[in-house]
Amino acid sequence: GGRVGVSSSSAPAAATTDSTDRLIVKLRDPGERDPDRRIVELGGRAGERLSRSRAMSGGSHVVRLSRALSLAEARVLAQRLSLDPAVAFVEPDLRMYPMLAPNDAYYPYQWNLFEPAGGINLPAAWDVTVGASNITVGVIDTGVLPHADLAAKLVGGYDFISDVTTANDGDGRDADARDSGDYGCNGSASSWHGTHVAGILGASGNNGLGVAGVNWQARILSTRALGRCGGYTSDIVDAMRWAAGIPVAGAPANATPARVLNLSLGGSGACCSAFQNAVN
């Protein structure tokens, strides 16, 4: 199957900070009776005004600076203070933020997105970006239904199935890329595979509904090439070219070319020249 890229051009999902006005200090004498005075003296020897804010677990102390420092400056100061013989260690007191975990109803079941051993660590990726609306992903599949998690993402689209029986919608190629179902092949029920794939790629995230997609902002271009009992290479290759913005005879110009194509499909044997030429 195809792979999906997530754009890094979006604003961060969580705020970050590049400064701190606090240090964590552990004094070398664990029985120090007047840590407030010792912290003030420590600062005086380093030319800094320090004040003890509170004790921490483990025998350390939270120490306030008189001003906010950049993280680089705070690390330099901590290194300088740590040279004092009265100090066991000093380090900046940095802010931490929760990784973004969406509130979609079925997200807890999407173990493949976050599970440490076998997942793809998406919460950390979402902290960097949740995607970009200027990325269009072409889903070359069975078509896509306007599910509530996808409806606002769908753009353009075209049905490239030329065989009426395979199309299962009463006609051949047309501008309706919705999934009409692929039931009836060897008695099978419809798979709704294209909608499933589109959801993995781009279902709206953090909206309390359904699942969370990889890219919450991307647009989805449904390019239908699979129907009852699959689809032909010729239709799939046309769909690939058209989805990428390359003209295909008989089809209208694609006003929303895709930057990424997903083909979660396969068959027997090696890929033919038609596929390779389309990729080239």
PDB file of C-alpha atoms in Angstrom:
ATOM      1  CA  GLY A   1       0.000   0.000   0.000  1.00  0.00           C
ATOM      2  CA  GLY A   2       0.976   3.638  -0.291  1.00  0.00           C
ATOM      3  CA  ARG A   3       2.442   5.679   2.492  1.00  0.00           C
ATOM      4  CA  VAL A   4       1.286   9.012   3.814  1.00  0.00           C
ATOM      5  CA  GLY A   5       3.443  12.052   4.507  1.00  0.00           C
ATOM      6  CA  VAL A   6       2.483  14.589   7.175  1.00  0.00           C
ATOM      7  CA  SER A   7       3.362  18.204   6.406  1.00  0.00           C
ATOM      8  CA  SER A   8       5.412  20.125   8.968  1.00  0.00           C
ATOM      9  CA  SER A   9       4.224  23.542   7.803  1.00  0.00           C
ATOM     10  CA  SER A  10       1.460  23.920  10.370  1.00  0.00           C
ATOM     11  CA  ALA A  11       1.674  25.784  13.671  1.00  0.00           C
ATOM     12  CA  PRO A  12       2.549  23.660  16.741  1.00  0.00           C
ATOM     13  CA  ALA A  13      -0.377  21.984  18.438  1.00  0.00           C
ATOM     14  CA  ALA A  14       0.904  22.875  21.888  1.00  0.00           C
ATOM     15  CA  ALA A  15       2.546  26.034  23.161  1.00  0.00           C
ATOM     16  CA  THR A  16       6.255  25.922  23.956  1.00  0.00           C
ATOM     17  CA  THR A  17       8.547  28.150  26.013  1.00  0.00           C
ATOM     18  CA  ASP A  18      12.184  29.047  25.551  1.00  0.00           C
ATOM     19  CA  SER A  19      12.787  30.695  28.918  1.00  0.00           C
ATOM     20  CA  THR A  20      12.651  29.977  32.631  1.00  0.00           C
ATOM     21  CA  ASP A  21      12.936  31.947  35.851  1.00  0.00           C
ATOM     22  CA  ARG A  22      13.601  28.927  38.068  1.00  0.00           C
ATOM     23  CA  LEU A  23      16.352  26.472  38.891  1.00  0.00           C
ATOM     24  CA  ILE A  24      16.447  23.177  40.717  1.00  0.00           C
ATOM     25  CA  VAL A  25      19.276  23.151  43.250  1.00  0.00           C
ATOM     26  CA  LYS A  26      20.499  20.378  45.498  1.00  0.00           C
ATOM     27  CA  LEU A  27      22.932  21.375  48.210  1.00  0.00           C
ATOM     28  CA  ARG A  28      25.800  19.084  49.057  1.00  0.00           C
ATOM     29  CA  ASP A  29      24.930  19.111  52.790  1.00  0.00           C
ATOM     30  CA  PRO A  30      21.615  17.219  53.127  1.00  0.00           C
ATOM     31  CA  GLY A  31      21.266  18.465  56.718  1.00  0.00           C
ATOM     32  CA  GLU A  32      21.550  22.151  55.907  1.00  0.00           C
ATOM     33  CA  ARG A  33      19.547  23.948  58.599  1.00  0.00           C
ATOM     34  CA  ASP A  34      19.148  27.278  56.827  1.00  0.00           C
ATOM     35  CA  PRO A  35      18.761  26.560  53.089  1.00  0.00           C
ATOM     36  CA  ASP A  36      17.264  30.012  52.459  1.00  0.00           C
ATOM     37  CA  ARG A  37      20.496  31.699  53.567  1.00  0.00           C
ATOM     38  CA  ARG A  38      22.676  29.204  51.712  1.00  0.00           C
ATOM     39  CA  ILE A  39      20.807  29.854  48.440  1.00  0.00           C
ATOM     40  CA  VAL A  40      21.184  33.614  48.850  1.00  0.00           C
ATOM     41  CA  GLU A  41      24.902  33.168  49.553  1.00  0.00           C
ATOM     42  CA  LEU A  42      25.259  30.871  46.554  1.00  0.00           C
ATOM     43  CA  GLY A  43      23.745  33.507  44.313  1.00  0.00           C
ATOM     44  CA  GLY A  44      25.919  36.231  45.795  1.00  0.00           C
ATOM     45  CA  ARG A  45      29.114  34.311  45.031  1.00  0.00           C
ATOM     46  CA  ALA A  46      27.946  33.933  41.408  1.00  0.00           C
ATOM     47  CA  GLY A  47      26.729  37.495  41.041  1.00  0.00           C
ATOM     48  CA  GLU A  48      23.089  36.409  40.801  1.00  0.00           C
ATOM     49  CA  ARG A  49      20.126  37.243  43.028  1.00  0.00           C
ATOM     50  CA  LEU A  50      18.597  33.929  44.023  1.00  0.00           C
ATOM     51  CA  SER A  51      15.759  33.135  46.431  1.00  0.00           C
ATOM     52  CA  ARG A  52      14.555  29.780  47.626  1.00  0.00           C
ATOM     53  CA  SER A  53      10.937  29.121  46.705  1.00  0.00           C
ATOM     54  CA  ARG A  54      10.300  25.723  48.272  1.00  0.00           C
ATOM     55  CA  ALA A  55      11.702  22.314  49.053  1.00  0.00           C
ATOM     56  CA  MET A  56      11.342  19.463  46.581  1.00  0.00           C
ATOM     57  CA  SER A  57      11.235  15.740  47.122  1.00  0.00           C
ATOM     58  CA  GLY A  58      14.677  14.140  47.025  1.00  0.00           C
ATOM     59  CA  GLY A  59      16.315  16.922  48.987  1.00  0.00           C
ATOM     60  CA  SER A  60      16.383  19.522  46.197  1.00  0.00           C
ATOM     61  CA  HIS A  61      15.069  23.074  46.253  1.00  0.00           C
ATOM     62  CA  VAL A  62      13.149  25.229  43.781  1.00  0.00           C
ATOM     63  CA  VAL A  63      15.068  28.458  43.385  1.00  0.00           C
ATOM     64  CA  ARG A  64      13.722  31.632  41.802  1.00  0.00           C
ATOM     65  CA  LEU A  65      15.813  33.920  39.652  1.00  0.00           C
ATOM     66  CA  SER A  66      15.303  37.676  39.629  1.00  0.00           C
ATOM     67  CA  ARG A  67      14.503  37.535  35.902  1.00  0.00           C
ATOM     68  CA  ALA A  68      13.611  35.127  33.167  1.00  0.00           C
ATOM     69  CA  LEU A  69      16.524  33.657  31.219  1.00  0.00           C
ATOM     70  CA  SER A  70      16.599  31.915  27.902  1.00  0.00           C
ATOM     71  CA  LEU A  71      17.152  28.185  28.213  1.00  0.00           C
ATOM     72  CA  ALA A  72      20.689  28.606  26.878  1.00  0.00           C
ATOM     73  CA  GLU A  73      21.435  31.300  29.472  1.00  0.00           C
ATOM     74  CA  ALA A  74      19.854  29.226  32.226  1.00  0.00           C
ATOM     75  CA  ARG A  75      22.019  26.234  31.338  1.00  0.00           C
ATOM     76  CA  VAL A  76      25.155  28.396  31.404  1.00  0.00           C
ATOM     77  CA  LEU A  77      24.171  29.785  34.807  1.00  0.00           C
ATOM     78  CA  ALA A  78      23.424  26.314  36.134  1.00  0.00           C
ATOM     79  CA  GLN A  79      26.836  25.113  34.988  1.00  0.00           C
ATOM     80  CA  ARG A  80      28.514  28.068  36.720  1.00  0.00           C
ATOM     81  CA  LEU A  81      26.592  27.537  39.971  1.00  0.00           C
ATOM     82  CA  SER A  82      27.338  23.827  39.969  1.00  0.00           C
ATOM     83  CA  LEU A  83      31.061  24.624  40.356  1.00  0.00           C
ATOM     84  CA  ASP A  84      30.390  25.977  43.846  1.00  0.00           C
ATOM     85  CA  PRO A  85      31.596  23.442  46.481  1.00  0.00           C
ATOM     86  CA  ALA A  86      28.343  23.847  48.430  1.00  0.00           C
ATOM     87  CA  VAL A  87      26.300  22.490  45.511  1.00  0.00           C
ATOM     88  CA  ALA A  88      25.585  18.886  44.525  1.00  0.00           C
ATOM     89  CA  PHE A  89      23.868  19.871  41.276  1.00  0.00           C
ATOM     90  CA  VAL A  90      21.957  22.692  39.583  1.00  0.00           C
ATOM     91  CA  GLU A  91      19.726  22.531  36.523  1.00  0.00           C
ATOM     92  CA  PRO A  92      17.086  24.735  34.902  1.00  0.00           C
ATOM     93  CA  ASP A  93      13.514  24.119  35.995  1.00  0.00           C
ATOM     94  CA  LEU A  94      11.923  23.584  32.575  1.00  0.00           C
ATOM     95  CA  ARG A  95       8.288  23.561  31.592  1.00  0.00           C
ATOM     96  CA  MET A  96       6.842  20.311  30.257  1.00  0.00           C
ATOM     97  CA  TYR A  97       3.644  19.943  28.253  1.00  0.00           C
ATOM     98  CA  PRO A  98       1.246  17.056  27.762  1.00  0.00           C
ATOM     99  CA  MET A  99       1.531  15.392  24.362  1.00  0.00           C
ATOM    100  CA  LEU A 100      -1.564  16.019  22.297  1.00  0.00           C
ATOM    101  CA  ALA A 101      -4.018  13.134  22.610  1.00  0.00           C
ATOM    102  CA  PRO A 102      -7.301  13.700  20.737  1.00  0.00           C
ATOM    103  CA  ASN A 103     -10.706  13.220  22.320  1.00  0.00           C
ATOM    104  CA  ASP A 104     -12.208  11.273  19.395  1.00  0.00           C
ATOM    105  CA  ALA A 105     -14.558   8.562  20.626  1.00  0.00           C
ATOM    106  CA  TYR A 106     -12.675   5.606  19.152  1.00  0.00           C
ATOM    107  CA  TYR A 107      -9.129   6.946  19.513  1.00  0.00           C
ATOM    108  CA  PRO A 108      -8.380   4.642  22.498  1.00  0.00           C
ATOM    109  CA  TYR A 109      -8.863   1.674  20.127  1.00  0.00           C
ATOM    110  CA  GLN A 110      -6.367   3.046  17.577  1.00  0.00           C
ATOM    111  CA  TRP A 111      -3.435   1.355  19.291  1.00  0.00           C
ATOM    112  CA  ASN A 112      -1.373   1.497  16.105  1.00  0.00           C
ATOM    113  CA  LEU A 113      -1.153   5.285  16.396  1.00  0.00           C
ATOM    114  CA  PHE A 114       0.299   5.478  19.902  1.00  0.00           C
ATOM    115  CA  GLU A 115       1.165   2.067  21.390  1.00  0.00           C
ATOM    116  CA  PRO A 116       4.893   2.181  22.334  1.00  0.00           C
ATOM    117  CA  ALA A 117       5.910  -1.237  21.059  1.00  0.00           C
ATOM    118  CA  GLY A 118       4.066  -1.321  17.747  1.00  0.00           C
ATOM    119  CA  GLY A 119       2.605   2.133  17.181  1.00  0.00           C
ATOM    120  CA  ILE A 120       3.930   5.060  15.136  1.00  0.00           C
ATOM    121  CA  ASN A 121       4.156   7.574  18.011  1.00  0.00           C
ATOM    122  CA  LEU A 122       1.665  10.021  16.514  1.00  0.00           C
ATOM    123  CA  PRO A 123       1.033  11.963  19.737  1.00  0.00           C
ATOM    124  CA  ALA A 124       4.620  13.231  19.563  1.00  0.00           C
ATOM    125  CA  ALA A 125       4.181  14.055  15.870  1.00  0.00           C
ATOM    126  CA  TRP A 126       0.912  15.896  16.550  1.00  0.00           C
ATOM    127  CA  ASP A 127       2.770  18.051  19.076  1.00  0.00           C
ATOM    128  CA  VAL A 128       4.840  19.256  16.106  1.00  0.00           C
ATOM    129  CA  THR A 129       1.995  19.489  13.573  1.00  0.00           C
ATOM    130  CA  VAL A 130      -1.513  18.175  13.024  1.00  0.00           C
ATOM    131  CA  GLY A 131      -1.114  18.675   9.287  1.00  0.00           C
ATOM    132  CA  ALA A 132      -1.772  21.414   6.779  1.00  0.00           C
ATOM    133  CA  SER A 133      -4.834  22.242   4.695  1.00  0.00           C
ATOM    134  CA  ASN A 134      -2.678  22.958   1.655  1.00  0.00           C
ATOM    135  CA  ILE A 135      -1.815  19.265   1.384  1.00  0.00           C
ATOM    136  CA  THR A 136      -4.140  17.199  -0.797  1.00  0.00           C
ATOM    137  CA  VAL A 137      -3.957  13.428  -0.531  1.00  0.00           C
ATOM    138  CA  GLY A 138      -5.286  11.350  -3.393  1.00  0.00           C
ATOM    139  CA  VAL A 139      -7.024   8.159  -2.281  1.00  0.00           C
ATOM    140  CA  ILE A 140      -7.100   5.750  -5.216  1.00  0.00           C
ATOM    141  CA  ASP A 141      -9.507   3.158  -3.961  1.00  0.00           C
ATOM    142  CA  THR A 142     -13.193   2.158  -3.941  1.00  0.00           C
ATOM    143  CA  GLY A 143     -14.408   5.732  -3.542  1.00  0.00           C
ATOM    144  CA  VAL A 144     -15.210   7.633  -0.361  1.00  0.00           C
ATOM    145  CA  LEU A 145     -18.509   8.255   1.401  1.00  0.00           C
ATOM    146  CA  PRO A 146     -19.146  11.713   2.946  1.00  0.00           C
ATOM    147  CA  HIS A 147     -18.719  10.480   6.519  1.00  0.00           C
ATOM    148  CA  ALA A 148     -19.029  13.211   9.162  1.00  0.00           C
ATOM    149  CA  ASP A 149     -15.317  12.865   9.969  1.00  0.00           C
ATOM    150  CA  LEU A 150     -14.426  13.370   6.284  1.00  0.00           C
ATOM    151  CA  ALA A 151     -17.132  15.426   4.599  1.00  0.00           C
ATOM    152  CA  ALA A 152     -15.416  18.776   5.095  1.00  0.00           C
ATOM    153  CA  LYS A 153     -12.147  17.379   3.725  1.00  0.00           C
ATOM    154  CA  LEU A 154     -13.368  15.995   0.385  1.00  0.00           C
ATOM    155  CA  VAL A 155     -12.417  17.917  -2.746  1.00  0.00           C
ATOM    156  CA  GLY A 156     -12.975  17.216  -6.448  1.00  0.00           C
ATOM    157  CA  GLY A 157     -12.723  13.553  -7.263  1.00  0.00           C
ATOM    158  CA  TYR A 158     -13.535  11.315 -10.212  1.00  0.00           C
ATOM    159  CA  ASP A 159     -14.717   7.764 -10.898  1.00  0.00           C
ATOM    160  CA  PHE A 160     -12.273   6.083 -13.288  1.00  0.00           C
ATOM    161  CA  ILE A 161     -13.930   2.655 -13.383  1.00  0.00           C
ATOM    162  CA  SER A 162     -14.720   2.050 -17.033  1.00  0.00           C
ATOM    163  CA  ASP A 163     -16.425  -1.351 -16.755  1.00  0.00           C
ATOM    164  CA  VAL A 164     -20.083  -0.993 -15.741  1.00  0.00           C
ATOM    165  CA  THR A 165     -20.210  -4.319 -13.898  1.00  0.00           C
ATOM    166  CA  THR A 166     -17.116  -3.476 -11.904  1.00  0.00           C
ATOM    167  CA  ALA A 167     -18.371   0.045 -11.217  1.00  0.00           C
ATOM    168  CA  ASN A 168     -21.526  -1.293  -9.536  1.00  0.00           C
ATOM    169  CA  ASP A 169     -23.188   2.109  -9.912  1.00  0.00           C
ATOM    170  CA  GLY A 170     -24.979   1.641 -13.234  1.00  0.00           C
ATOM    171  CA  ASP A 171     -22.516   3.483 -15.459  1.00  0.00           C
ATOM    172  CA  GLY A 172     -18.845   3.872 -16.345  1.00  0.00           C
ATOM    173  CA  ARG A 173     -16.561   6.818 -15.761  1.00  0.00           C
ATOM    174  CA  ASP A 174     -18.104   9.959 -14.324  1.00  0.00           C
ATOM    175  CA  ALA A 175     -17.500  12.772 -11.848  1.00  0.00           C
ATOM    176  CA  ASP A 176     -19.140  10.943  -8.933  1.00  0.00           C
ATOM    177  CA  ALA A 177     -16.320   9.407  -6.858  1.00  0.00           C
ATOM    178  CA  ARG A 178     -18.522   8.200  -4.027  1.00  0.00           C
ATOM    179  CA  ASP A 179     -18.331   4.546  -3.062  1.00  0.00           C
ATOM    180  CA  SER A 180     -21.376   2.705  -4.408  1.00  0.00           C
ATOM    181  CA  GLY A 181     -20.287  -0.510  -2.729  1.00  0.00           C
ATOM    182  CA  ASP A 182     -18.184  -3.415  -3.989  1.00  0.00           C
ATOM    183  CA  TYR A 183     -20.555  -6.171  -2.872  1.00  0.00           C
ATOM    184  CA  GLY A 184     -21.366  -9.166  -5.023  1.00  0.00           C
ATOM    185  CA  CYS A 185     -17.906 -10.544  -5.775  1.00  0.00           C
ATOM    186  CA  ASN A 186     -18.058 -14.192  -4.711  1.00  0.00           C
ATOM    187  CA  GLY A 187     -20.985 -13.305  -2.468  1.00  0.00           C
ATOM    188  CA  SER A 188     -19.045 -10.754  -0.433  1.00  0.00           C
ATOM    189  CA  ALA A 189     -20.459  -7.704   1.323  1.00  0.00           C
ATOM    190  CA  SER A 190     -19.145  -4.209   0.609  1.00  0.00           C
ATOM    191  CA  SER A 191     -15.813  -3.374   2.181  1.00  0.00           C
ATOM    192  CA  TRP A 192     -16.137   0.448   2.141  1.00  0.00           C
ATOM    193  CA  HIS A 193     -12.369   0.254   1.898  1.00  0.00           C
ATOM    194  CA  GLY A 194     -11.830   3.714   0.426  1.00  0.00           C
ATOM    195  CA  THR A 195     -13.675   5.403   3.300  1.00  0.00           C
ATOM    196  CA  HIS A 196     -11.655   3.363   5.783  1.00  0.00           C
ATOM    197  CA  VAL A 197      -8.377   4.369   4.132  1.00  0.00           C
ATOM    198  CA  ALA A 198      -9.420   8.031   3.878  1.00  0.00           C
ATOM    199  CA  GLY A 199     -10.219   7.972   7.593  1.00  0.00           C
ATOM    200  CA  ILE A 200      -6.782   6.626   8.451  1.00  0.00           C
ATOM    201  CA  LEU A 201      -5.235   9.373   6.367  1.00  0.00           C
ATOM    202  CA  GLY A 202      -7.330  12.371   7.262  1.00  0.00           C
ATOM    203  CA  ALA A 203     -10.260  11.916   9.613  1.00  0.00           C
ATOM    204  CA  SER A 204     -10.769  15.083  11.643  1.00  0.00           C
ATOM    205  CA  GLY A 205      -8.973  14.802  14.970  1.00  0.00           C
ATOM    206  CA  ASN A 206      -9.833  16.111  18.404  1.00  0.00           C
ATOM    207  CA  ASN A 207     -13.468  16.647  17.458  1.00  0.00           C
ATOM    208  CA  GLY A 208     -14.993  14.100  19.820  1.00  0.00           C
ATOM    209  CA  LEU A 209     -16.219  12.023  16.895  1.00  0.00           C
ATOM    210  CA  GLY A 210     -15.223   8.724  15.311  1.00  0.00           C
ATOM    211  CA  VAL A 211     -11.499   8.165  14.881  1.00  0.00           C
ATOM    212  CA  ALA A 212      -8.452  10.397  14.504  1.00  0.00           C
ATOM    213  CA  GLY A 213      -6.638  10.489  11.183  1.00  0.00           C
ATOM    214  CA  VAL A 214      -2.908  10.972  10.740  1.00  0.00           C
ATOM    215  CA  ASN A 215      -3.279  14.413   9.139  1.00  0.00           C
ATOM    216  CA  TRP A 216      -6.205  16.371  10.625  1.00  0.00           C
ATOM    217  CA  GLN A 217      -6.060  19.217   8.119  1.00  0.00           C
ATOM    218  CA  ALA A 218      -5.329  17.561   4.766  1.00  0.00           C
ATOM    219  CA  ARG A 219      -7.824  17.579   1.936  1.00  0.00           C
ATOM    220  CA  ILE A 220      -8.907  14.236   0.493  1.00  0.00           C
ATOM    221  CA  LEU A 221      -9.212  13.688  -3.255  1.00  0.00           C
ATOM    222  CA  SER A 222     -11.263  10.544  -3.871  1.00  0.00           C
ATOM    223  CA  THR A 223     -10.216   8.883  -7.130  1.00  0.00           C
ATOM    224  CA  ARG A 224     -12.293   5.763  -7.633  1.00  0.00           C
ATOM    225  CA  ALA A 225     -10.603   2.857  -9.426  1.00  0.00           C
ATOM    226  CA  LEU A 226     -11.715  -0.228  -7.470  1.00  0.00           C
ATOM    227  CA  GLY A 227     -15.217  -1.692  -7.483  1.00  0.00           C
ATOM    228  CA  ARG A 228     -16.801  -5.119  -7.574  1.00  0.00           C
ATOM    229  CA  CYS A 229     -13.958  -7.687  -7.650  1.00  0.00           C
ATOM    230  CA  GLY A 230     -11.297  -4.987  -7.635  1.00  0.00           C
ATOM    231  CA  GLY A 231     -10.238  -2.852 -10.575  1.00  0.00           C
ATOM    232  CA  TYR A 232      -8.124  -2.881 -13.697  1.00  0.00           C
ATOM    233  CA  THR A 233      -4.548  -1.652 -13.893  1.00  0.00           C
ATOM    234  CA  SER A 234      -5.516   0.638 -16.764  1.00  0.00           C
ATOM    235  CA  ASP A 235      -8.122   2.418 -14.640  1.00  0.00           C
ATOM    236  CA  ILE A 236      -5.796   2.588 -11.651  1.00  0.00           C
ATOM    237  CA  VAL A 237      -2.977   4.090 -13.724  1.00  0.00           C
ATOM    238  CA  ASP A 238      -5.326   6.694 -15.213  1.00  0.00           C
ATOM    239  CA  ALA A 239      -6.501   7.523 -11.722  1.00  0.00           C
ATOM    240  CA  MET A 240      -2.906   7.933 -10.538  1.00  0.00           C
ATOM    241  CA  ARG A 241      -2.010  10.322 -13.334  1.00  0.00           C
ATOM    242  CA  TRP A 242      -5.205  12.354 -13.018  1.00  0.00           C
ATOM    243  CA  ALA A 243      -4.910  12.597  -9.231  1.00  0.00           C
ATOM    244  CA  ALA A 244      -1.413  14.036  -9.645  1.00  0.00           C
ATOM    245  CA  GLY A 245      -2.679  16.692 -12.062  1.00  0.00           C
ATOM    246  CA  ILE A 246      -1.636  15.012 -15.325  1.00  0.00           C
ATOM    247  CA  PRO A 247      -4.330  15.286 -18.047  1.00  0.00           C
ATOM    248  CA  VAL A 248      -6.260  12.117 -18.872  1.00  0.00           C
ATOM    249  CA  ALA A 249      -8.277  11.942 -22.079  1.00  0.00           C
ATOM    250  CA  GLY A 250     -12.034  12.060 -21.478  1.00  0.00           C
ATOM    251  CA  ALA A 251     -11.710  13.347 -17.906  1.00  0.00           C
ATOM    252  CA  PRO A 252     -12.004  17.000 -16.882  1.00  0.00           C
ATOM    253  CA  ALA A 253      -8.948  18.846 -15.628  1.00  0.00           C
ATOM    254  CA  ASN A 254      -8.166  18.148 -12.002  1.00  0.00           C
ATOM    255  CA  ALA A 255      -8.512  21.468 -10.165  1.00  0.00           C
ATOM    256  CA  THR A 256      -7.056  20.086  -6.924  1.00  0.00           C
ATOM    257  CA  PRO A 257      -3.987  17.947  -7.741  1.00  0.00           C
ATOM    258  CA  ALA A 258      -2.716  15.745  -4.956  1.00  0.00           C
ATOM    259  CA  ARG A 259       0.737  16.033  -3.395  1.00  0.00           C
ATOM    260  CA  VAL A 260       0.505  12.508  -1.972  1.00  0.00           C
ATOM    261  CA  LEU A 261      -1.101   9.416  -3.511  1.00  0.00           C
ATOM    262  CA  ASN A 262      -2.222   6.449  -1.454  1.00  0.00           C
ATOM    263  CA  LEU A 263      -2.736   3.099  -3.167  1.00  0.00           C
ATOM    264  CA  SER A 264      -3.666   0.459  -0.617  1.00  0.00           C
ATOM    265  CA  LEU A 265      -4.075  -2.202  -3.274  1.00  0.00           C
ATOM    266  CA  GLY A 266      -2.145  -5.096  -4.746  1.00  0.00           C
ATOM    267  CA  GLY A 267      -2.257  -8.224  -6.877  1.00  0.00           C
ATOM    268  CA  SER A 268      -0.143 -11.103  -8.076  1.00  0.00           C
ATOM    269  CA  GLY A 269       3.204 -10.693  -9.784  1.00  0.00           C
ATOM    270  CA  ALA A 270       5.563  -7.741 -10.060  1.00  0.00           C
ATOM    271  CA  CYS A 271       4.377  -4.232 -10.888  1.00  0.00           C
ATOM    272  CA  CYS A 272       4.068  -3.745 -14.640  1.00  0.00           C
ATOM    273  CA  SER A 273       5.569  -1.026 -16.815  1.00  0.00           C
ATOM    274  CA  ALA A 274       2.286   0.876 -16.854  1.00  0.00           C
ATOM    275  CA  PHE A 275       2.545   1.398 -13.113  1.00  0.00           C
ATOM    276  CA  GLN A 276       6.236   2.274 -13.279  1.00  0.00           C
ATOM    277  CA  ASN A 277       5.679   4.761 -16.073  1.00  0.00           C
ATOM    278  CA  ALA A 278       2.894   6.429 -14.122  1.00  0.00           C
ATOM    279  CA  VAL A 279       5.127   6.708 -11.071  1.00  0.00           C
ATOM    280  CA  ASN A 280       7.947   8.105 -13.198  1.00  0.00           C
TER     281      ASN A 280
END
